[in-house]
């Protein structure tokens, strides 16, 4: 990855070329990887999650009028929109909808915004399950927060960004991505409680590195599969709530309760619910195992998580099977599983620190031999949550 100073110089030069002069402030928001807890967030469950050192920056300068001009260095496109008269979606430059959506939600909440000229630059890979969308939303909200003195705390900021994604962009995601990007802490994993919107932090054992293994495969179906999984979970929870006092979501359900009520569900709903209930418990168990470097426990929990994702939640595609096979027999691996929403994209491994180069070599070669696809394998650090960037 390019050094920070080179990145700053590149953004600064592009800003000058685009708008003239220098940015007045810089913000950053990280991508994320989930270490355990697939699809538990919209079931008000737990996730073990980590902000990564792949970030989205916005370099900006306030304007005197109510115009937002926003441009992406990566995509070489941009657009201007007014903060007045109802913010509309853009069909021509769809990525600006993340910024538009955040502006609209903030204004609908009564926050007074001001315009800016902004340049976006990101090192979060796009469409690969590391939350590049959330990083852009959270960066935009962080910018408005600083520029307009909104005084939003990270949790409120994350909730409003999630609302922008749900209501403006039209993706019915949970809180995981935005929360991690907004509230992360350098060097730590977050044990996130998605019902109470709180978290605890835990250091990662110094021997263990978190390694992203990108299948570089994206299935178009994801668009419909995600809301379908969510609807199945909600149907399961509603059926249980009707007969069990105190049940609101799958978070409140034990495996015993689920099994006792099995006849209420169709087979798919039962399998989805079973996975979520087990995955929630694995989140709590892995948090302890990771900081203690309990290797057998890490291996067992990650293997169970992947098996459940494949057999119960059905979010595994053949490329992920090939990747997990490559990861499991690579040097230094302690555990490996899916990440993000599934259906391709990135996966995650826990690897002995000194073995990371050999691990990467093995995974790349084995995955390419099996699929013909060139993957990307790289270690990530736990990065700080979103905030102002100190640029000299
Ligand atoms: C996507 C969504 C998140 C979460 C994960 C699966 O990243 O945006 O809210 O549901 O999938 O855990």
Coordinates of C-alpha atoms and ligand atoms in Angstrom, one line a residue:
X1 CA 0.0 0.0 0.0
X2 CA 1.2 3.5 -0.8
X3 CA 2.7 5.5 2.1
X4 CA 0.5 8.0 3.8
X5 CA 2.7 11.0 2.6
X6 CA 2.3 9.9 -1.1
X7 CA -1.4 9.4 -0.7
X8 CA -1.7 12.9 0.9
X9 CA 0.3 14.4 -2.0
X10 CA -1.8 12.7 -4.6
X11 CA -5.1 13.8 -3.1
X12 CA -3.8 17.4 -2.5
X13 CA -2.6 17.7 -6.2
X14 CA -5.9 16.3 -7.5
X15 CA -7.9 18.7 -5.2
X16 CA -5.9 21.7 -6.5
X17 CA -6.5 20.6 -10.1
X18 CA -10.2 20.1 -9.5
X19 CA -11.2 23.0 -7.3
X20 CA -8.0 25.2 -7.0
X21 CA -6.2 25.7 -3.7
X22 CA -5.9 23.4 -0.7
X23 CA -8.4 21.4 1.3
X24 CA -9.3 22.9 4.7
X25 CA -9.9 19.6 6.4
X26 CA -9.4 15.9 5.9
X27 CA -11.5 13.0 7.3
X28 CA -11.1 9.3 7.2
X29 CA -13.3 6.3 7.8
X30 CA -12.1 2.7 7.8
X31 CA -13.5 -0.5 6.1
X32 CA -14.1 -3.5 8.4
X33 CA -13.8 -7.2 8.6
X34 CA -16.1 -9.4 10.8
X35 CA -14.1 -12.0 12.7
X36 CA -17.2 -13.9 13.8
X37 CA -21.0 -13.2 13.5
X38 CA -22.3 -13.5 9.9
X39 CA -25.8 -11.9 9.5
X40 CA -26.2 -11.7 13.3
X41 CA -26.5 -7.9 13.3
X42 CA -30.0 -7.5 11.9
X43 CA -31.1 -10.2 14.4
X44 CA -30.0 -7.9 17.2
X45 CA -27.2 -10.3 18.0
X46 CA -23.4 -10.0 18.5
X47 CA -20.5 -9.5 16.1
X48 CA -16.8 -9.7 16.7
X49 CA -15.6 -7.0 14.3
X50 CA -12.5 -5.0 13.4
X51 CA -12.0 -1.7 11.6
X52 CA -9.1 -2.2 9.1
X53 CA -6.3 -0.1 7.8
X54 CA -8.0 0.4 4.5
X55 CA -9.7 3.7 4.6
X56 CA -11.8 6.2 2.7
X57 CA -10.7 9.8 2.9
X58 CA -12.5 13.0 2.0
X59 CA -10.4 16.1 1.7
X60 CA -12.7 19.1 1.7
X61 CA -13.2 22.8 1.9
X62 CA -16.4 24.5 3.0
X63 CA -18.4 26.6 0.5
X64 CA -20.4 29.7 1.2
X65 CA -23.4 28.4 -0.6
X66 CA -25.5 25.3 -0.2
X67 CA -23.8 23.3 -2.9
X68 CA -22.0 20.0 -2.3
X69 CA -19.5 19.2 -5.0
X70 CA -18.1 15.7 -4.6
X71 CA -15.6 13.8 -6.7
X72 CA -13.9 10.4 -6.5
X73 CA -10.3 10.0 -7.3
X74 CA -10.6 6.3 -7.7
X75 CA -13.7 6.4 -10.0
X76 CA -12.8 9.6 -11.7
X77 CA -16.3 10.8 -11.5
X78 CA -18.3 13.2 -9.5
X79 CA -21.4 15.5 -9.3
X80 CA -22.7 18.5 -7.6
X81 CA -26.0 18.7 -5.6
X82 CA -27.8 21.3 -3.6
X83 CA -28.7 20.9 0.0
X84 CA -31.9 22.8 -0.7
X85 CA -35.2 21.7 -2.3
X86 CA -35.1 17.9 -1.5
X87 CA -32.0 15.9 -2.2
X88 CA -32.6 13.4 -5.0
X89 CA -30.9 10.1 -5.9
X90 CA -28.5 10.3 -8.8
X91 CA -28.8 7.7 -11.6
X92 CA -25.8 9.1 -13.5
X93 CA -23.2 8.9 -10.7
X94 CA -24.7 6.3 -8.3
X95 CA -21.8 6.3 -5.8
X96 CA -22.7 9.9 -4.8
X97 CA -26.0 8.5 -3.4
X98 CA -24.0 7.5 -0.2
X99 CA -23.1 11.1 0.3
X100 CA -26.5 12.4 -0.8
X101 CA -28.2 9.9 1.5
X102 CA -26.2 11.0 4.5
X103 CA -26.9 14.7 3.8
X104 CA -30.6 14.0 3.4
X105 CA -30.9 11.9 6.6
X106 CA -28.9 14.5 8.6
X107 CA -31.2 17.3 7.3
X108 CA -34.3 15.3 8.0
X109 CA -33.1 15.0 11.6
X110 CA -32.9 18.8 11.8
X111 CA -29.2 19.3 11.5
X112 CA -28.1 22.4 9.7
X113 CA -25.6 21.5 7.0
X114 CA -23.3 23.6 4.9
X115 CA -21.9 23.0 1.4
X116 CA -18.4 21.9 0.5
X117 CA -16.0 20.9 -2.2
X118 CA -14.9 17.4 -1.5
X119 CA -12.5 14.8 -3.0
X120 CA -12.9 11.2 -2.1
X121 CA -10.0 8.7 -2.1
X122 CA -10.3 5.1 -0.9
X123 CA -8.0 2.1 -0.2
X124 CA -11.0 -0.1 0.7
X125 CA -11.5 -2.5 -2.2
X126 CA -14.9 -2.0 -3.8
X127 CA -17.7 -4.6 -3.8
X128 CA -15.6 -7.2 -1.9
X129 CA -17.3 -7.3 1.5
X130 CA -15.1 -4.9 3.4
X131 CA -17.7 -2.2 3.6
X132 CA -16.5 0.4 1.2
X133 CA -20.0 1.8 1.1
X134 CA -20.2 2.2 4.9
X135 CA -16.8 3.8 4.9
X136 CA -18.0 6.4 2.4
X137 CA -21.1 7.1 4.4
X138 CA -19.3 7.4 7.6
X139 CA -16.6 9.6 6.1
X140 CA -19.3 11.9 4.7
X141 CA -21.1 12.1 8.1
X142 CA -17.8 12.7 9.8
X143 CA -17.1 15.5 7.4
X144 CA -20.5 17.2 8.0
X145 CA -20.0 16.6 11.7
X146 CA -16.7 18.5 11.8
X147 CA -17.6 21.1 9.2
X148 CA -21.0 22.1 10.6
X149 CA -20.3 21.5 14.3
X150 CA -23.0 18.8 14.7
X151 CA -21.6 17.2 17.8
X152 CA -22.7 13.6 16.7
X153 CA -21.2 10.8 18.8
X154 CA -20.0 7.7 16.9
X155 CA -23.0 5.6 17.7
X156 CA -25.5 8.2 16.6
X157 CA -23.4 8.9 13.5
X158 CA -23.4 5.2 12.6
X159 CA -27.2 4.9 13.1
X160 CA -27.9 7.8 10.8
X161 CA -25.5 6.4 8.2
X162 CA -27.3 3.0 8.4
X163 CA -30.6 4.9 7.9
X164 CA -29.1 6.6 4.8
X165 CA -28.2 3.2 3.4
X166 CA -31.6 1.6 4.3
X167 CA -33.9 4.5 3.2
X168 CA -32.0 6.4 0.5
X169 CA -29.6 3.9 -1.1
X170 CA -32.2 1.1 -0.6
X171 CA -30.1 -1.7 1.0
X172 CA -31.7 -3.2 4.1
X173 CA -28.3 -3.7 5.9
X174 CA -27.8 -4.0 9.7
X175 CA -25.7 -1.7 11.8
X176 CA -22.4 -3.7 11.7
X177 CA -20.5 -1.9 8.9
X178 CA -21.3 1.7 9.9
X179 CA -20.8 1.0 13.6
X180 CA -17.4 -0.6 13.2
X181 CA -16.2 2.2 10.9
X182 CA -17.5 4.9 13.3
X183 CA -16.6 3.5 16.6
X184 CA -13.5 1.3 16.1
X185 CA -10.3 1.5 18.1
X186 CA -6.8 1.0 16.9
X187 CA -5.2 -2.3 17.9
X188 CA -8.5 -3.7 19.1
X189 CA -11.4 -5.9 18.1
X190 CA -14.9 -4.8 19.0
X191 CA -17.5 -7.2 20.6
X192 CA -20.6 -5.4 19.3
X193 CA -24.0 -5.9 20.8
X194 CA -26.4 -5.0 18.0
X195 CA -29.4 -4.7 20.2
X196 CA -28.1 -2.2 22.7
X197 CA -25.7 -0.6 20.3
X198 CA -22.8 -0.9 22.7
X199 CA -19.5 -2.7 22.4
X200 CA -16.5 -3.8 24.5
X201 CA -13.0 -3.8 23.1
X202 CA -10.4 -6.5 23.4
X203 CA -6.8 -6.5 22.2
X204 CA -5.7 -9.1 19.7
X205 CA -3.1 -11.6 20.9
X206 CA 0.2 -10.2 19.6
X207 CA 1.1 -13.6 17.8
X208 CA -2.0 -13.5 15.7
X209 CA -2.5 -11.6 12.5
X210 CA -5.8 -11.1 10.7
X211 CA -5.4 -11.9 7.0
X212 CA -8.0 -11.1 4.3
X213 CA -8.3 -13.6 1.5
X214 CA -10.3 -12.1 -1.4
X215 CA -11.9 -14.7 -3.7
X216 CA -12.3 -11.9 -6.3
X217 CA -15.6 -13.4 -7.1
X218 CA -18.9 -11.5 -6.9
X219 CA -22.2 -13.1 -7.5
X220 CA -24.9 -10.8 -8.9
X221 CA -27.6 -12.6 -7.0
X222 CA -26.5 -11.2 -3.7
X223 CA -28.9 -8.3 -4.2
X224 CA -31.9 -10.6 -3.7
X225 CA -30.4 -13.2 -1.4
X226 CA -29.6 -10.7 1.4
X227 CA -33.1 -9.4 1.9
X228 CA -34.4 -12.9 1.6
X229 CA -32.2 -14.2 4.4
X230 CA -33.3 -11.3 6.5
X231 CA -37.0 -11.9 5.9
X232 CA -36.6 -15.6 6.7
X233 CA -35.0 -14.7 10.1
X234 CA -37.8 -12.2 10.8
X235 CA -40.4 -14.8 9.9
X236 CA -38.8 -17.3 12.3
X237 CA -38.6 -14.7 15.1
X238 CA -42.2 -13.6 14.6
X239 CA -43.5 -17.2 14.7
X240 CA -41.6 -17.8 18.0
X241 CA -42.7 -14.5 19.4
X242 CA -46.3 -15.5 19.0
X243 CA -45.9 -18.4 21.3
X244 CA -43.0 -17.4 23.6
X245 CA -43.2 -14.4 25.9
X246 CA -40.2 -12.2 25.8
X247 CA -39.0 -13.1 22.3
X248 CA -38.6 -10.2 19.9
X249 CA -35.8 -11.4 17.6
X250 CA -33.6 -14.5 17.2
X251 CA -31.3 -13.0 19.8
X252 CA -33.8 -14.0 22.4
X253 CA -34.2 -17.6 21.3
X254 CA -32.3 -20.7 22.5
X255 CA -31.6 -23.8 20.4
X256 CA -34.0 -25.7 22.7
X257 CA -36.8 -23.3 22.1
X258 CA -36.2 -23.4 18.3
X259 CA -36.2 -27.2 18.3
X260 CA -39.4 -27.4 20.4
X261 CA -41.2 -25.2 17.9
X262 CA -39.7 -26.8 14.8
X263 CA -43.0 -27.7 13.3
X264 CA -43.9 -24.0 13.0
X265 CA -41.3 -23.3 10.4
X266 CA -40.5 -24.3 6.9
X267 CA -37.2 -26.1 6.6
X268 CA -35.3 -23.0 5.3
X269 CA -36.5 -20.8 8.1
X270 CA -35.5 -23.4 10.6
X271 CA -32.0 -23.7 9.2
X272 CA -31.4 -19.9 9.0
X273 CA -32.6 -19.5 12.6
X274 CA -30.4 -22.3 13.8
X275 CA -27.3 -20.8 12.2
X276 CA -28.0 -17.3 13.8
X277 CA -28.5 -18.7 17.3
X278 CA -25.3 -20.8 17.1
X279 CA -23.3 -18.0 15.4
X280 CA -24.2 -15.6 18.2
X281 CA -22.7 -18.0 20.8
X282 CA -19.6 -18.4 18.7
X283 CA -19.1 -14.7 18.7
X284 CA -19.0 -14.7 22.5
X285 CA -16.7 -17.7 22.6
X286 CA -14.3 -16.5 20.0
X287 CA -13.7 -13.2 21.7
X288 CA -12.1 -15.0 24.7
X289 CA -10.3 -17.5 22.5
X290 CA -8.7 -14.8 20.4
X291 CA -7.2 -12.8 23.2
X292 CA -6.0 -16.0 25.0
X293 CA -4.7 -17.5 21.7
X294 CA -6.7 -20.7 22.4
X295 CA -5.8 -22.4 19.2
X296 CA -8.1 -25.5 19.3
X297 CA -11.0 -23.2 20.1
X298 CA -10.2 -20.8 17.3
X299 CA -9.9 -23.7 14.9
X300 CA -13.2 -25.3 16.0
X301 CA -15.3 -22.1 16.1
X302 CA -14.2 -20.9 12.7
X303 CA -14.8 -24.3 11.1
X304 CA -18.3 -24.5 12.6
X305 CA -19.0 -21.0 11.4
X306 CA -18.1 -21.8 7.9
X307 CA -20.0 -25.1 8.0
X308 CA -23.1 -23.3 9.2
X309 CA -22.7 -20.6 6.6
X310 CA -22.6 -23.4 3.9
X311 CA -25.2 -25.9 5.2
X312 CA -27.6 -23.7 7.2
X313 CA -27.4 -20.1 6.0
X314 CA -26.4 -21.1 2.4
X315 CA -24.3 -18.1 1.6
X316 CA -21.3 -20.1 0.4
X317 CA -20.4 -20.3 -3.3
X318 CA -17.9 -22.7 -4.9
X319 CA -15.2 -20.1 -5.0
X320 CA -15.5 -19.8 -1.2
X321 CA -15.1 -23.6 -0.9
X322 CA -11.9 -23.4 -3.0
X323 CA -10.6 -20.6 -0.9
X324 CA -11.3 -22.2 2.5
X325 CA -9.6 -25.4 1.3
X326 CA -6.6 -23.3 0.3
X327 CA -6.6 -21.4 3.6
X328 CA -6.9 -24.5 5.8
X329 CA -3.8 -26.2 4.5
X330 CA -1.6 -23.0 4.4
X331 CA 1.3 -22.6 6.8
X332 CA 0.5 -20.9 10.1
X333 CA -3.3 -20.9 9.9
X334 CA -5.1 -21.0 13.2
X335 CA -8.6 -20.6 11.8
X336 CA -10.5 -19.5 8.6
X337 CA -14.0 -18.6 7.8
X338 CA -16.3 -16.4 5.6
X339 CA -16.7 -12.7 6.1
X340 CA -19.2 -10.0 5.1
X341 CA -22.5 -11.1 3.6
X342 CA -21.0 -14.2 1.8
X343 CA -21.7 -15.2 -1.9
X344 CA -18.1 -14.5 -2.8
X345 CA -16.0 -11.5 -1.7
X346 CA -13.5 -11.6 1.1
X347 CA -12.8 -14.3 3.7
X348 CA -10.8 -14.0 6.8
X349 CA -8.0 -16.1 8.4
X350 CA -6.2 -16.0 11.8
X351 CA -2.5 -16.6 11.1
X352 CA 0.6 -17.0 13.1
X353 CA 2.5 -13.7 12.8
X354 CA 5.7 -15.0 11.4
X355 CA 3.9 -17.2 8.8
X356 CA 2.0 -14.5 7.0
X357 CA 4.2 -14.4 3.8
X358 CA 4.2 -18.2 3.5
X359 CA 0.5 -18.3 4.2
X360 CA -0.2 -15.8 1.4
X361 CA 2.0 -17.6 -1.1
X362 CA 0.3 -20.9 -0.4
X363 CA -3.2 -19.5 -0.6
X364 CA -2.7 -17.6 -3.8
X365 CA -1.2 -20.6 -5.6
X366 CA -3.7 -23.2 -4.3
X367 CA -6.7 -21.0 -5.0
X368 CA -5.5 -20.1 -8.5
X369 CA -4.8 -23.8 -9.3
X370 CA -8.4 -24.7 -8.2
X371 CA -10.3 -21.8 -9.8
X372 CA -8.1 -20.0 -12.3
X373 CA -8.8 -16.8 -10.4
X374 CA -6.0 -14.6 -9.1
X375 CA -6.9 -13.8 -5.5
X376 CA -5.7 -11.0 -3.2
X377 CA -4.3 -12.0 0.2
X378 CA -3.1 -9.4 2.7
X379 CA -2.8 -8.9 6.4
X380 CA -4.7 -6.0 8.0
X381 CA -4.2 -4.0 11.2
X382 CA -7.0 -2.9 13.6
X383 CA -7.3 0.7 12.7
X384 CA -8.9 3.7 14.5
X385 CA -12.5 4.5 13.9
X386 CA -13.5 7.5 11.7
X387 CA -12.3 11.0 12.5
X388 CA -10.3 13.9 11.4
X389 CA -7.1 13.2 9.7
X390 CA -4.1 15.1 10.8
X391 CA -2.5 16.3 7.6
X392 CA 0.4 18.7 7.9
Ligands
LIG1 C1 -23.3 -6.8 5.1 C2 -24.3 -5.9 5.8 C3 -24.1 -6.0 7.3 C4 -24.2 -7.5 7.8 C5 -23.3 -8.3 7.0 C6 -23.4 -9.8 7.3 O1 -22.0 -6.4 5.3 O2 -24.1 -4.6 5.4 O3 -25.1 -5.2 8.0 O4 -25.5 -7.9 7.8 O5 -23.5 -8.2 5.6 O6 -23.0 -10.1 8.6

